[in-house]
Amino acid sequence: FGDYNPTGKLPVTWMGSASQEPINAGDGKPALFPLGYGLRYRRH
């Protein structure tokens, strides 16, 4: 009921397809969800 501010962040980059494996920083391949992507809820 708003007592906590939960977060959910990805610890790894998610590829858009299996053909992108391996995906590395700076290789020019677009990630489906980049490293650190996620949600955070804010109190009002």
PDB file of N, CA and C in Angstrom:
ATOM      1  N   PHE A   1       0.804  -1.191   0.000  1.00  0.00           N
ATOM      2  CA  PHE A   1       0.000   0.000   0.000  1.00  0.00           C
ATOM      3  C   PHE A   1       0.846   1.254   0.000  1.00  0.00           C
ATOM      4  N   GLY A   2       1.988   1.190  -0.677  1.00  0.00           N
ATOM      5  CA  GLY A   2       2.845   2.360  -0.761  1.00  0.00           C
ATOM      6  C   GLY A   2       3.902   2.448   0.311  1.00  0.00           C
ATOM      7  N   ASP A   3       4.041   1.405   1.126  1.00  0.00           N
ATOM      8  CA  ASP A   3       5.041   1.429   2.188  1.00  0.00           C
ATOM      9  C   ASP A   3       6.459   1.219   1.659  1.00  0.00           C
ATOM     10  N   TYR A   4       6.583   0.600   0.488  1.00  0.00           N
ATOM     11  CA  TYR A   4       7.892   0.278  -0.075  1.00  0.00           C
ATOM     12  C   TYR A   4       7.995   0.799  -1.496  1.00  0.00           C
ATOM     13  N   ASN A   5       9.214   1.001  -1.960  1.00  0.00           N
ATOM     14  CA  ASN A   5       9.485   1.447  -3.316  1.00  0.00           C
ATOM     15  C   ASN A   5      10.215   0.316  -4.052  1.00  0.00           C
ATOM     16  N   PRO A   6       9.465  -0.687  -4.595  1.00  0.00           N
ATOM     17  CA  PRO A   6      10.114  -1.822  -5.232  1.00  0.00           C
ATOM     18  C   PRO A   6      10.778  -1.428  -6.545  1.00  0.00           C
ATOM     19  N   THR A   7      11.852  -2.118  -6.873  1.00  0.00           N
ATOM     20  CA  THR A   7      12.539  -1.899  -8.145  1.00  0.00           C
ATOM     21  C   THR A   7      12.759  -3.236  -8.821  1.00  0.00           C
ATOM     22  N   GLY A   8      12.940  -3.215 -10.113  1.00  0.00           N
ATOM     23  CA  GLY A   8      13.258  -4.408 -10.890  1.00  0.00           C
ATOM     24  C   GLY A   8      14.131  -4.006 -12.062  1.00  0.00           C
ATOM     25  N   LYS A   9      15.414  -4.286 -11.981  1.00  0.00           N
ATOM     26  CA  LYS A   9      16.359  -3.896 -13.022  1.00  0.00           C
ATOM     27  C   LYS A   9      17.029  -5.140 -13.585  1.00  0.00           C
ATOM     28  N   LEU A  10      17.255  -5.168 -14.899  1.00  0.00           N
ATOM     29  CA  LEU A  10      17.916  -6.310 -15.526  1.00  0.00           C
ATOM     30  C   LEU A  10      19.418  -6.299 -15.238  1.00  0.00           C
ATOM     31  N   PRO A  11      19.978  -7.450 -14.843  1.00  0.00           N
ATOM     32  CA  PRO A  11      21.420  -7.533 -14.592  1.00  0.00           C
ATOM     33  C   PRO A  11      22.214  -7.799 -15.872  1.00  0.00           C
ATOM     34  N   VAL A  12      21.526  -8.118 -16.977  1.00  0.00           N
ATOM     35  CA  VAL A  12      22.182  -8.418 -18.249  1.00  0.00           C
ATOM     36  C   VAL A  12      21.385  -7.775 -19.385  1.00  0.00           C
ATOM     37  N   THR A  13      21.985  -7.676 -20.549  1.00  0.00           N
ATOM     38  CA  THR A  13      21.304  -7.184 -21.745  1.00  0.00           C
ATOM     39  C   THR A  13      20.533  -8.322 -22.392  1.00  0.00           C
ATOM     40  N   TRP A  14      19.276  -8.090 -22.762  1.00  0.00           N
ATOM     41  CA  TRP A  14      18.481  -9.091 -23.461  1.00  0.00           C
ATOM     42  C   TRP A  14      18.569  -8.838 -24.947  1.00  0.00           C
ATOM     43  N   MET A  15      18.896  -9.866 -25.710  1.00  0.00           N
ATOM     44  CA  MET A  15      19.003  -9.764 -27.166  1.00  0.00           C
ATOM     45  C   MET A  15      17.617  -9.698 -27.792  1.00  0.00           C
ATOM     46  N   GLY A  16      17.549  -9.093 -28.975  1.00  0.00           N
ATOM     47  CA  GLY A  16      16.295  -9.048 -29.706  1.00  0.00           C
ATOM     48  C   GLY A  16      15.981 -10.362 -30.391  1.00  0.00           C
ATOM     49  N   SER A  17      17.028 -11.125 -30.736  1.00  0.00           N
ATOM     50  CA  SER A  17      16.848 -12.439 -31.357  1.00  0.00           C
ATOM     51  C   SER A  17      18.091 -13.282 -31.094  1.00  0.00           C
ATOM     52  N   ALA A  18      17.982 -14.571 -31.309  1.00  0.00           N
ATOM     53  CA  ALA A  18      19.101 -15.484 -31.061  1.00  0.00           C
ATOM     54  C   ALA A  18      20.261 -15.232 -32.014  1.00  0.00           C
ATOM     55  N   SER A  19      19.996 -14.625 -33.163  1.00  0.00           N
ATOM     56  CA  SER A  19      21.069 -14.354 -34.127  1.00  0.00           C
ATOM     57  C   SER A  19      22.024 -13.265 -33.644  1.00  0.00           C
ATOM     58  N   GLN A  20      21.664 -12.534 -32.597  1.00  0.00           N
ATOM     59  CA  GLN A  20      22.525 -11.484 -32.055  1.00  0.00           C
ATOM     60  C   GLN A  20      23.547 -12.018 -31.056  1.00  0.00           C
ATOM     61  N   GLU A  21      23.469 -13.285 -30.711  1.00  0.00           N
ATOM     62  CA  GLU A  21      24.362 -13.838 -29.699  1.00  0.00           C
ATOM     63  C   GLU A  21      25.777 -13.940 -30.233  1.00  0.00           C
ATOM     64  N   PRO A  22      26.808 -13.563 -29.544  1.00  0.00           N
ATOM     65  CA  PRO A  22      26.765 -12.818 -28.293  1.00  0.00           C
ATOM     66  C   PRO A  22      26.563 -11.329 -28.560  1.00  0.00           C
ATOM     67  N   ILE A  23      25.939 -10.630 -27.632  1.00  0.00           N
ATOM     68  CA  ILE A  23      25.738  -9.188 -27.756  1.00  0.00           C
ATOM     69  C   ILE A  23      26.693  -8.500 -26.787  1.00  0.00           C
ATOM     70  N   ASN A  24      27.447  -7.559 -27.287  1.00  0.00           N
ATOM     71  CA  ASN A  24      28.460  -6.872 -26.492  1.00  0.00           C
ATOM     72  C   ASN A  24      28.313  -5.369 -26.643  1.00  0.00           C
ATOM     73  N   ALA A  25      28.750  -4.640 -25.647  1.00  0.00           N
ATOM     74  CA  ALA A  25      28.707  -3.183 -25.702  1.00  0.00           C
ATOM     75  C   ALA A  25      29.562  -2.689 -26.862  1.00  0.00           C
ATOM     76  N   GLY A  26      29.016  -1.797 -27.663  1.00  0.00           N
ATOM     77  CA  GLY A  26      29.766  -1.200 -28.751  1.00  0.00           C
ATOM     78  C   GLY A  26      29.779  -1.994 -30.043  1.00  0.00           C
ATOM     79  N   ASP A  27      29.027  -3.108 -30.134  1.00  0.00           N
ATOM     80  CA  ASP A  27      29.051  -3.884 -31.375  1.00  0.00           C
ATOM     81  C   ASP A  27      27.992  -3.435 -32.379  1.00  0.00           C
ATOM     82  N   GLY A  28      27.172  -2.436 -32.015  1.00  0.00           N
ATOM     83  CA  GLY A  28      26.192  -1.876 -32.938  1.00  0.00           C
ATOM     84  C   GLY A  28      24.906  -2.664 -33.058  1.00  0.00           C
ATOM     85  N   LYS A  29      24.749  -3.719 -32.279  1.00  0.00           N
ATOM     86  CA  LYS A  29      23.520  -4.505 -32.342  1.00  0.00           C
ATOM     87  C   LYS A  29      22.497  -3.916 -31.372  1.00  0.00           C
ATOM     88  N   PRO A  30      21.262  -3.666 -31.833  1.00  0.00           N
ATOM     89  CA  PRO A  30      20.261  -3.094 -30.929  1.00  0.00           C
ATOM     90  C   PRO A  30      19.733  -4.146 -29.959  1.00  0.00           C
ATOM     91  N   ALA A  31      19.717  -3.823 -28.693  1.00  0.00           N
ATOM     92  CA  ALA A  31      19.222  -4.738 -27.676  1.00  0.00           C
ATOM     93  C   ALA A  31      17.716  -4.597 -27.536  1.00  0.00           C
ATOM     94  N   LEU A  32      17.047  -5.692 -27.219  1.00  0.00           N
ATOM     95  CA  LEU A  32      15.619  -5.637 -26.937  1.00  0.00           C
ATOM     96  C   LEU A  32      15.388  -4.882 -25.629  1.00  0.00           C
ATOM     97  N   PHE A  33      16.163  -5.235 -24.595  1.00  0.00           N
ATOM     98  CA  PHE A  33      16.154  -4.537 -23.321  1.00  0.00           C
ATOM     99  C   PHE A  33      17.601  -4.350 -22.884  1.00  0.00           C
ATOM    100  N   PRO A  34      18.095  -3.121 -22.781  1.00  0.00           N
ATOM    101  CA  PRO A  34      19.492  -2.896 -22.414  1.00  0.00           C
ATOM    102  C   PRO A  34      19.769  -3.183 -20.944  1.00  0.00           C
ATOM    103  N   LEU A  35      21.028  -3.309 -20.615  1.00  0.00           N
ATOM    104  CA  LEU A  35      21.465  -3.521 -19.247  1.00  0.00           C
ATOM    105  C   LEU A  35      20.897  -2.436 -18.349  1.00  0.00           C
ATOM    106  N   GLY A  36      20.308  -2.814 -17.226  1.00  0.00           N
ATOM    107  CA  GLY A  36      19.744  -1.857 -16.282  1.00  0.00           C
ATOM    108  C   GLY A  36      18.325  -1.435 -16.570  1.00  0.00           C
ATOM    109  N   TYR A  37      17.726  -1.957 -17.645  1.00  0.00           N
ATOM    110  CA  TYR A  37      16.347  -1.621 -17.968  1.00  0.00           C
ATOM    111  C   TYR A  37      15.433  -2.159 -16.876  1.00  0.00           C
ATOM    112  N   GLY A  38      14.405  -1.418 -16.515  1.00  0.00           N
ATOM    113  CA  GLY A  38      13.480  -1.920 -15.510  1.00  0.00           C
ATOM    114  C   GLY A  38      12.545  -0.862 -15.001  1.00  0.00           C
ATOM    115  N   LEU A  39      11.876  -1.210 -13.934  1.00  0.00           N
ATOM    116  CA  LEU A  39      10.848  -0.357 -13.360  1.00  0.00           C
ATOM    117  C   LEU A  39      11.206   0.065 -11.946  1.00  0.00           C
ATOM    118  N   ARG A  40      10.684   1.206 -11.587  1.00  0.00           N
ATOM    119  CA  ARG A  40      10.758   1.678 -10.204  1.00  0.00           C
ATOM    120  C   ARG A  40       9.474   2.439  -9.945  1.00  0.00           C
ATOM    121  N   TYR A  41       8.884   2.211  -8.806  1.00  0.00           N
ATOM    122  CA  TYR A  41       7.666   2.899  -8.438  1.00  0.00           C
ATOM    123  C   TYR A  41       8.005   4.062  -7.508  1.00  0.00           C
ATOM    124  N   ARG A  42       7.347   5.152  -7.715  1.00  0.00           N
ATOM    125  CA  ARG A  42       7.597   6.336  -6.886  1.00  0.00           C
ATOM    126  C   ARG A  42       6.397   6.591  -5.990  1.00  0.00           C
ATOM    127  N   ARG A  43       6.678   7.109  -4.833  1.00  0.00           N
ATOM    128  CA  ARG A  43       5.577   7.515  -3.953  1.00  0.00           C
ATOM    129  C   ARG A  43       5.032   8.856  -4.439  1.00  0.00           C
ATOM    130  N   HIS A  44       3.771   9.067  -4.214  1.00  0.00           N
ATOM    131  CA  HIS A  44       3.153  10.340  -4.596  1.00  0.00           C
ATOM    132  C   HIS A  44       3.082  11.266  -3.430  1.00  0.00           C
TER     133      HIS A  44
END
